[in-house]
mmCIF file of C-alpha atoms and ligand atoms in Angstrom:
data_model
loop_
_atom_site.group_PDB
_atom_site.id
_atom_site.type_symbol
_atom_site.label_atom_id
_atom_site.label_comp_id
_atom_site.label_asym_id
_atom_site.label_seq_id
_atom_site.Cartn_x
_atom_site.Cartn_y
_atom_site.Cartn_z
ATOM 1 C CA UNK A 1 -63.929 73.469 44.683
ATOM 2 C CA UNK A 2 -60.527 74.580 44.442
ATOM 3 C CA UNK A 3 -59.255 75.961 40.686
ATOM 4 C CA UNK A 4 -56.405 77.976 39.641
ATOM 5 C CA UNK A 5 -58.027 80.642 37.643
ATOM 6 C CA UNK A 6 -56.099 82.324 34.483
ATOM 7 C CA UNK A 7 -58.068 86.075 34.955
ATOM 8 C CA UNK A 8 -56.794 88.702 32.750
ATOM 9 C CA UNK A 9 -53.644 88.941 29.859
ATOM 10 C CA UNK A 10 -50.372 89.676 31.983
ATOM 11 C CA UNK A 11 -51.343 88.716 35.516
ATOM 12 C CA UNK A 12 -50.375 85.909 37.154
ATOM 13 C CA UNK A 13 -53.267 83.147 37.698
ATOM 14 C CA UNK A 14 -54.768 82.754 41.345
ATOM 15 C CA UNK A 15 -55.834 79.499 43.132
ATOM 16 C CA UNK A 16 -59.615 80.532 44.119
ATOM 17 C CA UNK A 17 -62.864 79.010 44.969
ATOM 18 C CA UNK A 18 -65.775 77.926 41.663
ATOM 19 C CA UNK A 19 -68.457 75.881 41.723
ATOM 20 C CA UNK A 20 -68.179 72.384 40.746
ATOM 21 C CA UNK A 21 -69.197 72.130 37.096
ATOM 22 C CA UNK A 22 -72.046 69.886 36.400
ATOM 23 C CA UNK A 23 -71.370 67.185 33.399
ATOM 24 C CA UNK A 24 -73.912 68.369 30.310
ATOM 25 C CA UNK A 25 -75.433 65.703 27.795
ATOM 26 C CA UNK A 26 -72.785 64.248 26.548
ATOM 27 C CA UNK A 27 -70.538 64.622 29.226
ATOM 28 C CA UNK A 28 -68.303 63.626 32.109
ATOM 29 C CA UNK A 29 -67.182 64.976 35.363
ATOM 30 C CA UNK A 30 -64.013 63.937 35.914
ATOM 31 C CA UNK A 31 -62.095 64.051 39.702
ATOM 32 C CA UNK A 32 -58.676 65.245 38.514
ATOM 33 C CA UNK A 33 -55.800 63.233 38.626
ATOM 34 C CA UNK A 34 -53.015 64.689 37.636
ATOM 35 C CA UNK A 35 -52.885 68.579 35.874
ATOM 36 C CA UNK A 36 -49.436 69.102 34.286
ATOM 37 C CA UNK A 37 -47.996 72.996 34.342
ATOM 38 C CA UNK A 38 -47.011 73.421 30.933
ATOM 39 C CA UNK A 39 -44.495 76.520 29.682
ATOM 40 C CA UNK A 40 -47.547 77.084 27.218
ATOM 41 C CA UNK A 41 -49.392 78.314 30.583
ATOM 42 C CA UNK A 42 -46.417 80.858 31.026
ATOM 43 C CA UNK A 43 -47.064 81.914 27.618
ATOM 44 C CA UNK A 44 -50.630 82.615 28.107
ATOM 45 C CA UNK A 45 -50.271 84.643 31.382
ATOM 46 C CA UNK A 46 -47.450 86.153 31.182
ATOM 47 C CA UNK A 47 -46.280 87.208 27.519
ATOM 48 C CA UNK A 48 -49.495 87.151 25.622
ATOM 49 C CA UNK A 49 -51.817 89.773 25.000
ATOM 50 C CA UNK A 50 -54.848 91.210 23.388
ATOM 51 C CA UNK A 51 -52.617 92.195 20.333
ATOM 52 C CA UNK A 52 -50.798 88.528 19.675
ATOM 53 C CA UNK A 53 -52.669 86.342 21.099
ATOM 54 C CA UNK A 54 -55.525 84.063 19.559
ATOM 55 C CA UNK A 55 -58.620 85.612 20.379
ATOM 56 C CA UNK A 56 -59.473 82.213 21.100
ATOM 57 C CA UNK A 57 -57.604 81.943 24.283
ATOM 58 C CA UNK A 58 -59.176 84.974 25.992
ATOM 59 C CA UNK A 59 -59.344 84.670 29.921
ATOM 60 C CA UNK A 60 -60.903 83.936 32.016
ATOM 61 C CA UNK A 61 -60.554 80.217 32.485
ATOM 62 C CA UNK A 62 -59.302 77.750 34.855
ATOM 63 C CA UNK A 63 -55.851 76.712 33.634
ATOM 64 C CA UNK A 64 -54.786 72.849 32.904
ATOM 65 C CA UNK A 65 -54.680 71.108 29.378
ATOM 66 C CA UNK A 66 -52.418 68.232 30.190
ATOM 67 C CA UNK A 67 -55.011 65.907 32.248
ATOM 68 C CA UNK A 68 -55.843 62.537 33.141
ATOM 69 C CA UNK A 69 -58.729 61.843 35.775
ATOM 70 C CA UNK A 70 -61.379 59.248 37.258
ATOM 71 C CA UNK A 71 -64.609 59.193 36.368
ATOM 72 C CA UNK A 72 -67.184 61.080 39.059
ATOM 73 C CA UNK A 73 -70.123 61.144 37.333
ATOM 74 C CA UNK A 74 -71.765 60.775 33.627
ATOM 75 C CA UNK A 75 -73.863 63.636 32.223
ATOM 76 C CA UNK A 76 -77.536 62.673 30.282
ATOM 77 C CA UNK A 77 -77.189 59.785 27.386
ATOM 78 C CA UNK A 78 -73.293 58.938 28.108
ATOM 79 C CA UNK A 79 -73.181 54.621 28.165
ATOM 80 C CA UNK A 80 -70.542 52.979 28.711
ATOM 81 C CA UNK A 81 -68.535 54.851 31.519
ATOM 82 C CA UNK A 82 -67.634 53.491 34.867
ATOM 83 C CA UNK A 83 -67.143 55.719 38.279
ATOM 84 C CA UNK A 84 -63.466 55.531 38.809
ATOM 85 C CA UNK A 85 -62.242 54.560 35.683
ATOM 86 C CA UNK A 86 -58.831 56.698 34.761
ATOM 87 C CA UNK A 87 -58.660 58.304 31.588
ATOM 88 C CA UNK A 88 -56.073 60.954 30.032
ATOM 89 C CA UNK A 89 -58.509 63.851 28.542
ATOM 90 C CA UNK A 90 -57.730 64.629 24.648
ATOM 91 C CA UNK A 91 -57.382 68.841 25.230
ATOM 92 C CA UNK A 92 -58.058 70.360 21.461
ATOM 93 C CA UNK A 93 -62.005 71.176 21.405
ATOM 94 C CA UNK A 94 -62.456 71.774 17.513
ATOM 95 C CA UNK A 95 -66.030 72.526 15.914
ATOM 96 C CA UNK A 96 -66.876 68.488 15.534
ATOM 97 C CA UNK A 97 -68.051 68.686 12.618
ATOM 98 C CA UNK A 98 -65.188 69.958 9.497
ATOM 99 C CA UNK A 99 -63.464 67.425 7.474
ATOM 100 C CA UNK A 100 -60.411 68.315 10.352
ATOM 101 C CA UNK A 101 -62.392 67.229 12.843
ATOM 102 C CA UNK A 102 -63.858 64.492 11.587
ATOM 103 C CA UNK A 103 -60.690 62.476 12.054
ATOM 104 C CA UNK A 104 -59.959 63.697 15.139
ATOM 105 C CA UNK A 105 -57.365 66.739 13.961
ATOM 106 C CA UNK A 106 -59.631 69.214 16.048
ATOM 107 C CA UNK A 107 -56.197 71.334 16.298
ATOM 108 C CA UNK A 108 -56.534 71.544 12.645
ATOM 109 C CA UNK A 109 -60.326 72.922 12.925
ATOM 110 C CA UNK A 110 -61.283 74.487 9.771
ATOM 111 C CA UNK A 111 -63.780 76.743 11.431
ATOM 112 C CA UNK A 112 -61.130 77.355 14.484
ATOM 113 C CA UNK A 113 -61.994 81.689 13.121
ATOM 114 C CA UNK A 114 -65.290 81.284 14.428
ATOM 115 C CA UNK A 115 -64.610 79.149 17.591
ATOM 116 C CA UNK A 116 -64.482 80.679 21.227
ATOM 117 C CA UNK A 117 -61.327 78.462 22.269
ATOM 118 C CA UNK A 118 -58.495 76.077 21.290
ATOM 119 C CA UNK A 119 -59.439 73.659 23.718
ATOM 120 C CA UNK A 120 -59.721 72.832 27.369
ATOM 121 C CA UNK A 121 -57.507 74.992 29.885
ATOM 122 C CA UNK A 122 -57.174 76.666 26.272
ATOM 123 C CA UNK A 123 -60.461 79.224 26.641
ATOM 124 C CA UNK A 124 -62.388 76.989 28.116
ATOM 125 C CA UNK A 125 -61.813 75.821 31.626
ATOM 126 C CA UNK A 126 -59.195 73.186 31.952
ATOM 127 C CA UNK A 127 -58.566 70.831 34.296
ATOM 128 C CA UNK A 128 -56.194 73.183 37.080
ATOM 129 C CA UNK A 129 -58.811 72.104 39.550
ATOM 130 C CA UNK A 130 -60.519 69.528 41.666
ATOM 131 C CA UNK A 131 -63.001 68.624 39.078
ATOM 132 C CA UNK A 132 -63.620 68.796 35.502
ATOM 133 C CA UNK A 133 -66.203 67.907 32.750
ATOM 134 C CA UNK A 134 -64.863 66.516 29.504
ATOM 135 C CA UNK A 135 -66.894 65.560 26.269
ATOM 136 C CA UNK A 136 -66.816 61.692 26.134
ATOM 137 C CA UNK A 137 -65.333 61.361 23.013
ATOM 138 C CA UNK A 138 -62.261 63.201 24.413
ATOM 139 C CA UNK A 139 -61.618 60.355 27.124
ATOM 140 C CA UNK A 140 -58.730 58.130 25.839
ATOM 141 C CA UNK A 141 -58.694 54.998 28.318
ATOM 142 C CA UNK A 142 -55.781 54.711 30.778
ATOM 143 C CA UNK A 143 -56.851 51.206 32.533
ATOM 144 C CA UNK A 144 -54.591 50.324 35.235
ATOM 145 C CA UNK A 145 -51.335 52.702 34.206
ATOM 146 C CA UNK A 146 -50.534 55.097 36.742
ATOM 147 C CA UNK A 147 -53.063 58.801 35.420
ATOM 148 C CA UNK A 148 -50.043 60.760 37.157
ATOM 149 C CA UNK A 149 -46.824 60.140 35.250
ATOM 150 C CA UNK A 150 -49.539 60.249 32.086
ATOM 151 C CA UNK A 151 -50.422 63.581 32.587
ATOM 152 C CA UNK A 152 -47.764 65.403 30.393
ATOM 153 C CA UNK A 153 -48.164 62.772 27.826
ATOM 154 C CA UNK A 154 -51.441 64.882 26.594
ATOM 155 C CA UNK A 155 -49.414 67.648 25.916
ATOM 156 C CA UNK A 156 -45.717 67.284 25.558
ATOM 157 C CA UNK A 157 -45.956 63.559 24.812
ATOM 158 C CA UNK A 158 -48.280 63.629 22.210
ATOM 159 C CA UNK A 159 -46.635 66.678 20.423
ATOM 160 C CA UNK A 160 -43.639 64.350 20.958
ATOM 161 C CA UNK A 161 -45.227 61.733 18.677
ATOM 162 C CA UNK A 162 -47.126 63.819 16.276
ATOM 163 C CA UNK A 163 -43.870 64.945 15.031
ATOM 164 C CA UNK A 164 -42.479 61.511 15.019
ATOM 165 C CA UNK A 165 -44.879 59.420 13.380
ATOM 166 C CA UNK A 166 -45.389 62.591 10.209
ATOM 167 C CA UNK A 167 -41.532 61.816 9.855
ATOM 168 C CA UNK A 168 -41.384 57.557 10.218
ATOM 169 C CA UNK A 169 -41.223 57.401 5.871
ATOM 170 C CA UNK A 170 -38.288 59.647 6.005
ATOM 171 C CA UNK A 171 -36.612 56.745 8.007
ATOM 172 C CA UNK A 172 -38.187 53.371 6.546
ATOM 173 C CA UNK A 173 -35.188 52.273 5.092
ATOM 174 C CA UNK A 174 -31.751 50.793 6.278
ATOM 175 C CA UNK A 175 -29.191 52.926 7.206
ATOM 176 C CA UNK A 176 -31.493 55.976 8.056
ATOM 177 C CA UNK A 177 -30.665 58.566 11.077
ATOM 178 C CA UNK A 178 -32.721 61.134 13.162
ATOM 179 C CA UNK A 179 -31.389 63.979 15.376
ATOM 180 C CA UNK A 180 -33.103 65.480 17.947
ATOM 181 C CA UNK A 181 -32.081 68.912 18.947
ATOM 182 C CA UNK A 182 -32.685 69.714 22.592
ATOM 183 C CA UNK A 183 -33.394 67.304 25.428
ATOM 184 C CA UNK A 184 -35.732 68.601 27.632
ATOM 185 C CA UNK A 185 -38.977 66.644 28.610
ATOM 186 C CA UNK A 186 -40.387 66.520 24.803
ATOM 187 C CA UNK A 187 -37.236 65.832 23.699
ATOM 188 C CA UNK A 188 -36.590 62.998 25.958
ATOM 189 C CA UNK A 189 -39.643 61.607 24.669
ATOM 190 C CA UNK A 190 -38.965 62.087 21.330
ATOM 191 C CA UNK A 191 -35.972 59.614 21.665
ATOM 192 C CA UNK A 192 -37.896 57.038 23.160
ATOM 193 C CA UNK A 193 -40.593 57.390 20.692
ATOM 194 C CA UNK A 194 -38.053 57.395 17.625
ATOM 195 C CA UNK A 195 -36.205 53.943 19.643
ATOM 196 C CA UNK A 196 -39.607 52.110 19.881
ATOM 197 C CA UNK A 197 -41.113 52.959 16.689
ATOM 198 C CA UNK A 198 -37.755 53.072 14.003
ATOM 199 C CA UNK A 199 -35.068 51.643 13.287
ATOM 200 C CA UNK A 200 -33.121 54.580 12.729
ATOM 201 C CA UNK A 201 -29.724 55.477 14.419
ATOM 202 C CA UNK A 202 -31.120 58.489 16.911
ATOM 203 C CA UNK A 203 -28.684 61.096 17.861
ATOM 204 C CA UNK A 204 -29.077 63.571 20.043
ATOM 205 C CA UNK A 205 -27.783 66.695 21.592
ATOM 206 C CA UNK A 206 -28.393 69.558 24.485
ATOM 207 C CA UNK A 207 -26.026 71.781 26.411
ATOM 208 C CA UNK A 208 -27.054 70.049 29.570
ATOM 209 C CA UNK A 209 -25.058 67.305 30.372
ATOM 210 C CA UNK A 210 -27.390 65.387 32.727
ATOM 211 C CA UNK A 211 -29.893 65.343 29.864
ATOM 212 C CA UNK A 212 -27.607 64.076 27.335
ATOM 213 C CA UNK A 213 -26.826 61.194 30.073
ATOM 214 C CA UNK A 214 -30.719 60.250 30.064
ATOM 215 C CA UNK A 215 -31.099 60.390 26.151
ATOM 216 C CA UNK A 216 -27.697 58.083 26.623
ATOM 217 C CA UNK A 217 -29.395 55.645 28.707
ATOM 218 C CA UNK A 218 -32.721 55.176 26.697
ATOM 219 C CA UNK A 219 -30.186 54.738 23.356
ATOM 220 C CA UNK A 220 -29.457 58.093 22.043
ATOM 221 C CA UNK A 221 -25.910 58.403 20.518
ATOM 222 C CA UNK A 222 -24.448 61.876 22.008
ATOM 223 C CA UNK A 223 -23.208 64.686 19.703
ATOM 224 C CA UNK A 224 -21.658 66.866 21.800
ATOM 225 C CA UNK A 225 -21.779 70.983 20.867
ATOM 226 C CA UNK A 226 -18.705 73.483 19.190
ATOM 227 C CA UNK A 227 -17.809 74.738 16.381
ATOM 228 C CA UNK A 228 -18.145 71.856 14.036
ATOM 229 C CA UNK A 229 -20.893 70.067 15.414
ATOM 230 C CA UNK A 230 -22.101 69.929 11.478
ATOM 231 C CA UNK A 231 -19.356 67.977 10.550
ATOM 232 C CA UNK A 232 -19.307 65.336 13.067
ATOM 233 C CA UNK A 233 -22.935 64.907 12.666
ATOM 234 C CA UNK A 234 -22.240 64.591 8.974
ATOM 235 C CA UNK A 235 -19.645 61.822 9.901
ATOM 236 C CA UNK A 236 -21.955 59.840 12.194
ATOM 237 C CA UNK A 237 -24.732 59.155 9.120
ATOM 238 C CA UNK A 238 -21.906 58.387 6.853
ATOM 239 C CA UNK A 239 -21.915 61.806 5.025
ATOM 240 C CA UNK A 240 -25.529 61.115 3.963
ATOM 241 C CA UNK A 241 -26.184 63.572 5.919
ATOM 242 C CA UNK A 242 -29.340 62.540 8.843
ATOM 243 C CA UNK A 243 -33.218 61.852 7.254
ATOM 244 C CA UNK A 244 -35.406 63.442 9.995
ATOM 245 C CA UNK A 245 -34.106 66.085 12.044
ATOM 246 C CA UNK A 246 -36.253 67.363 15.288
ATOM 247 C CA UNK A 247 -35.832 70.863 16.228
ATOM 248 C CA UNK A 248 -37.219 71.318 19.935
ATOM 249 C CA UNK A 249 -35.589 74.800 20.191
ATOM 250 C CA UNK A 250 -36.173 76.513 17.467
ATOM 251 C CA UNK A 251 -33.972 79.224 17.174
ATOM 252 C CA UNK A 252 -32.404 80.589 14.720
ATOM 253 C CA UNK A 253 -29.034 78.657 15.611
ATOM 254 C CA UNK A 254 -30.692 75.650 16.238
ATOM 255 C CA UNK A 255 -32.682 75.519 12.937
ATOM 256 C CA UNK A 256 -29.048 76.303 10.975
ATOM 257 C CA UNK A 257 -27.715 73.660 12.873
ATOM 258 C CA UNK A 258 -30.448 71.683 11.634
ATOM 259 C CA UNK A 259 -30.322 72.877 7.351
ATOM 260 C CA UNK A 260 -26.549 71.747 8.038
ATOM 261 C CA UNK A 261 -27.254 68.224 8.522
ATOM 262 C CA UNK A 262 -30.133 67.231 6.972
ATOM 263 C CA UNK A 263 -30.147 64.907 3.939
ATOM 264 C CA UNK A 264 -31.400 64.672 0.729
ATOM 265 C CA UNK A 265 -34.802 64.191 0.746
ATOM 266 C CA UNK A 266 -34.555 64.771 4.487
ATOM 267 C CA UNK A 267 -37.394 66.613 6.663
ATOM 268 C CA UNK A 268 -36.879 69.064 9.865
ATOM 269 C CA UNK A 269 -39.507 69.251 12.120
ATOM 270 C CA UNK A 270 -39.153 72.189 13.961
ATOM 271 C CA UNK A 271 -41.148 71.983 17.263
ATOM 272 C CA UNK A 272 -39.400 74.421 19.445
ATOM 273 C CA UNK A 273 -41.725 78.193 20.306
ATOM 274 C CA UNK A 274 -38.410 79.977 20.551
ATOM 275 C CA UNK A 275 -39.398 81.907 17.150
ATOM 276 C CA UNK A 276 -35.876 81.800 15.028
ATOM 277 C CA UNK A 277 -35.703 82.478 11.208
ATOM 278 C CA UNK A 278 -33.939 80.775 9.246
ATOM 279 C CA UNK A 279 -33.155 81.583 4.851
ATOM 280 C CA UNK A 280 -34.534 78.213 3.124
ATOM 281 C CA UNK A 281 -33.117 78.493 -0.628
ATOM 282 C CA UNK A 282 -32.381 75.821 -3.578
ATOM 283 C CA UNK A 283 -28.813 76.805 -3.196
ATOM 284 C CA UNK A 284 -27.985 76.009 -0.027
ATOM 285 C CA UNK A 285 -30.640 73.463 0.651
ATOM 286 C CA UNK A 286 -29.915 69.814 0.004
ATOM 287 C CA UNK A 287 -32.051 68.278 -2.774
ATOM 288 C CA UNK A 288 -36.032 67.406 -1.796
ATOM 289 C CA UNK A 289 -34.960 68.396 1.261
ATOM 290 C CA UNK A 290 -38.200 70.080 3.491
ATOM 291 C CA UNK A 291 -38.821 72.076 6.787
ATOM 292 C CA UNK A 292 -42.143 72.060 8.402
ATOM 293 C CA UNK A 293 -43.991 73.186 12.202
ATOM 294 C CA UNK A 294 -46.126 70.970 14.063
ATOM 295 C CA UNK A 295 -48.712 71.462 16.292
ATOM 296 C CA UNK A 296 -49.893 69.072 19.127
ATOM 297 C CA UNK A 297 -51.317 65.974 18.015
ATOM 298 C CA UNK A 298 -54.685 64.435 16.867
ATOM 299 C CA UNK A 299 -57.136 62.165 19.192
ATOM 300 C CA UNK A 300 -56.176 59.037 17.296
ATOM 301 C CA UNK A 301 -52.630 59.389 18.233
ATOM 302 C CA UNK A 302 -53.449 60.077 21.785
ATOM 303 C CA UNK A 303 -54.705 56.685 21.745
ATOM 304 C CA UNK A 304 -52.191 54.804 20.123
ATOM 305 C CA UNK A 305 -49.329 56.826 22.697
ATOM 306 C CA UNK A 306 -51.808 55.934 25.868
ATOM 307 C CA UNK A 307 -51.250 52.128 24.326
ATOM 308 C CA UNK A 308 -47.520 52.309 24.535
ATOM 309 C CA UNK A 309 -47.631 53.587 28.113
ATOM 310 C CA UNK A 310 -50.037 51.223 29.284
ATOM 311 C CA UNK A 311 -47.582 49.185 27.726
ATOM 312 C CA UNK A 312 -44.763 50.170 30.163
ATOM 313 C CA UNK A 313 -42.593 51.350 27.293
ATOM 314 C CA UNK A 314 -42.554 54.975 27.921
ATOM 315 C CA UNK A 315 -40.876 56.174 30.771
ATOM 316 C CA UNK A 316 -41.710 59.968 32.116
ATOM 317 C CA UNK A 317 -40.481 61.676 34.943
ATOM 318 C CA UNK A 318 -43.136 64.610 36.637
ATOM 319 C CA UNK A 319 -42.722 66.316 40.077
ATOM 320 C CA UNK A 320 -45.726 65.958 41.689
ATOM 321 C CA UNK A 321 -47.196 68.880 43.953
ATOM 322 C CA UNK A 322 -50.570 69.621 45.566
ATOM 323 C CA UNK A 323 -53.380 72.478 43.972
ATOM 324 C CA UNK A 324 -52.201 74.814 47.066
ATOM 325 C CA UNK A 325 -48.811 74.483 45.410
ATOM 326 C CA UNK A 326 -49.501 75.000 41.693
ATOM 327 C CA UNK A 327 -48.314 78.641 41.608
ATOM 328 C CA UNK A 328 -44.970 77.831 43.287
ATOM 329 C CA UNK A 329 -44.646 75.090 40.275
ATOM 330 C CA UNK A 330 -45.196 77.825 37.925
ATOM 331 C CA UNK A 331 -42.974 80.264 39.479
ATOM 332 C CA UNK A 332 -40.072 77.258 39.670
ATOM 333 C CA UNK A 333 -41.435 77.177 35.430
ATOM 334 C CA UNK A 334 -40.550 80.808 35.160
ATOM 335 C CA UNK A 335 -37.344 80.527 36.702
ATOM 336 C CA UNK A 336 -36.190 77.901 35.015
ATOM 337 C CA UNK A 337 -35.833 75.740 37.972
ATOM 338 C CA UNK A 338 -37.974 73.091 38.020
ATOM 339 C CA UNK A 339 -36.885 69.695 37.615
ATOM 340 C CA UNK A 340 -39.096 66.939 35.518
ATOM 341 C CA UNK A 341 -42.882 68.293 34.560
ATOM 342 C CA UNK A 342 -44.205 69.568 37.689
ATOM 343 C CA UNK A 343 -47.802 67.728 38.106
ATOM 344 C CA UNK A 344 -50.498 68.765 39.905
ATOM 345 C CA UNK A 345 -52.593 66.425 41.910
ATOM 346 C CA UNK A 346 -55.432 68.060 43.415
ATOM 347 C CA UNK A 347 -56.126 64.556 45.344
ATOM 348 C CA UNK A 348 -53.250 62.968 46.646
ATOM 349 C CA UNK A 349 -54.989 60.388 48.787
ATOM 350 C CA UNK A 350 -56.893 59.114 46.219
ATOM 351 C CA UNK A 351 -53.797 59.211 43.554
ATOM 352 C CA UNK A 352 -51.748 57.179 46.515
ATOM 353 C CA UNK A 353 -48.603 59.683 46.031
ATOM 354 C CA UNK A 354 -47.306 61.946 48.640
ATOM 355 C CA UNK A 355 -46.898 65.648 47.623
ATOM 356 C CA UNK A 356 -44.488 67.614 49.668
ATOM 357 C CA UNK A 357 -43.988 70.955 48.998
ATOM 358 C CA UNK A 358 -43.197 71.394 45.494
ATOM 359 C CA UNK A 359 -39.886 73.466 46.311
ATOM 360 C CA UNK A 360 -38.254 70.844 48.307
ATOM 361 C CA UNK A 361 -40.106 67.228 45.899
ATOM 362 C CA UNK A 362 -37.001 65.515 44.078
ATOM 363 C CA UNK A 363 -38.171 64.606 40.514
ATOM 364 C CA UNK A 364 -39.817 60.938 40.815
ATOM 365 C CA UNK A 365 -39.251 58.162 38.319
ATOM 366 C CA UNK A 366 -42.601 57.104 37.725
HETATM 367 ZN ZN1 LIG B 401 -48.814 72.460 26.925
HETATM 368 ZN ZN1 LIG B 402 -63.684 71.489 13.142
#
């Protein structure tokens, strides 16, 4: 079968020809239906190396941790699991056993120092490819909702609502307002997320003004950028200042921006790799006030976002392109010039979706 293979630190992944794994105990092969091409695959190929990166993500591997697939074929002892059934696959493989793990925080795996990988398409072969075989317990049912637009919910989505649901307290009360800084695809989801599970006043901002249009239409309130952005912000919540602020920059301007407006008592989130510093003192800190990182989500969560999109009530937009095209989708990721999440689908007959090249695909509402 066909796989886009992630060889060596600093060298650009190649589509080439493996074997078709075979499901273990345990296990499922899964016929891919949609791989998103995340920026954290960039990362991986092109800026890490043996000196910062987890030792954990070593190549060589086949690329691909945002997936959903069908069911192919069960591996020995798996009940329960019916050929053709979609699924969205749960990507953090921790040790199964910690106290982390137990409740399905494998990114939190305690024994993660002794562990040959993050995950799949994290160290161990993803799902970049025509087939895959997941663990069982990773499956998180899809049902009838479409496995393509879902794809980048395993990734982006759920980071999306990791971050979200840790800061819901901070905005159980009347009155209470969340900002989310930067409206790219996690950030568009964070505003949906933050509309169907709060009741908080969400504002939002990006330099792009065709995102701030979409965060418009699903019920953001805009704050455009300039010099005192701080202030109006201030002035929207009241001067209370907002109660959950979501950073999905993070630089060093953006998590200022962020100290600026935040409450008392109020939490940033900063989920944003851009690396900024920021100085966190008493002084110039509101009171109770906190900052923390985030990292993905846990398996629980998966489920409970897969239930709002069966639901309908998440609404992603994803480019999709064919496994001959996956390293023009990356190279449109480098430059900056894709539109939506570009998402692979290594069988477009089966998915029912046409996949022109990926250069020329207009960004599909589905
Ligand atoms: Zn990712
Ligand atoms: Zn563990």
């Amino acid at each position: 079968m066909k796989a886009v293979r992630f060889d060596a630190w600093k060298t650009r992944p190649t589509l080439v020809d493996v074997e078709r794994p075979v499901p273990g105990p345990g296990e499922v092969l899964l016929k891919v239906a949609g791989s998103g091409a995340c920026h954290s695959d960039v990362a991986l190929y092109a800026i890490f190396e043996e000196a910062i990166a987890m030792p954990q993500l070593r190549p060589a591997y086949v690329l691909g941790h945002e997936v959903t697939g069908w069911v192919e074929e069960a591996g020995p002892g798996v009940v329960g699991m019916e050929r053709g059934d979609a699924y969205m696959v749960y990507a953090a493989r921790g040790c199964g056993h910690c106290s982390s793990c137990s409740r399905g925080e494998d990114t939190l795996c305690v024994n993660v120092a002794s562990m040959t990988h993050l995950g799949s398409g994290l160290g161990l072969d993803g799902g970049m490819a025509e087939y895959m075989t997941v663990p069982v317990r990773n499956l998180v049912p899809l049902e009838g909702a479409d496995p393509i637009a879902a794809a980048p919910l395993v990734d982006a989505g759920l980071t999306a609502y990791h971050a979200v649901k840790l800061a819901l307290p901070k905005l159980a009360a009347g009155g209470r307002t969340a900002l989310v800084i930067g409206l790219g695809g996690v950030g568009q989801l964070a505003v949906q997320l933050l509309r169907q599970m709060s009741a908080a006043t969400v504002l939002a901002t990006d330099l792009k003004p065709e995102a701030c249009d979409l965060a418009a239409r699903r019920g953001a309130v805009i704050v455009d950028g300039g010099e005192d952005q701080a202030a109006r912000i201030r002035e929207l919540t009241g001067g209370r200042g907002v109660d959950a602020v979501f950073d999905l920059v993070g630089t060093a301007e953006t998590m200022q921006l962020a100290q600026a407006v935040v409450a008392v008592r109020g939490r940033i989130t900063v989920v944003g790799l851009a690396g900024g510093r920021t100085d966190w003192g008493f002084y110039t800190t509101p009171f109770e006030a906190e900052i923390m990182g985030t990292y993905m989500g846990t398996l629980e969560e998966l489920h409970e976002l897969s239930a709002l999109y069966r639901a309908g009530r998440l609404e992603v937009y994803v480019t999709p392109c064919s496994l001959d095209q996956a390293m023009d989708a990356y190279g449109r990721l480098e430059a900056g010039t894709m539109l939506g999440r570009a998402v692979v689908v290594p069988h477009p007959d089966a998915a029912g979706v046409a996949v022109e090249g990926a250069s020329q695909a207009e960004p599909a509402t589905v």
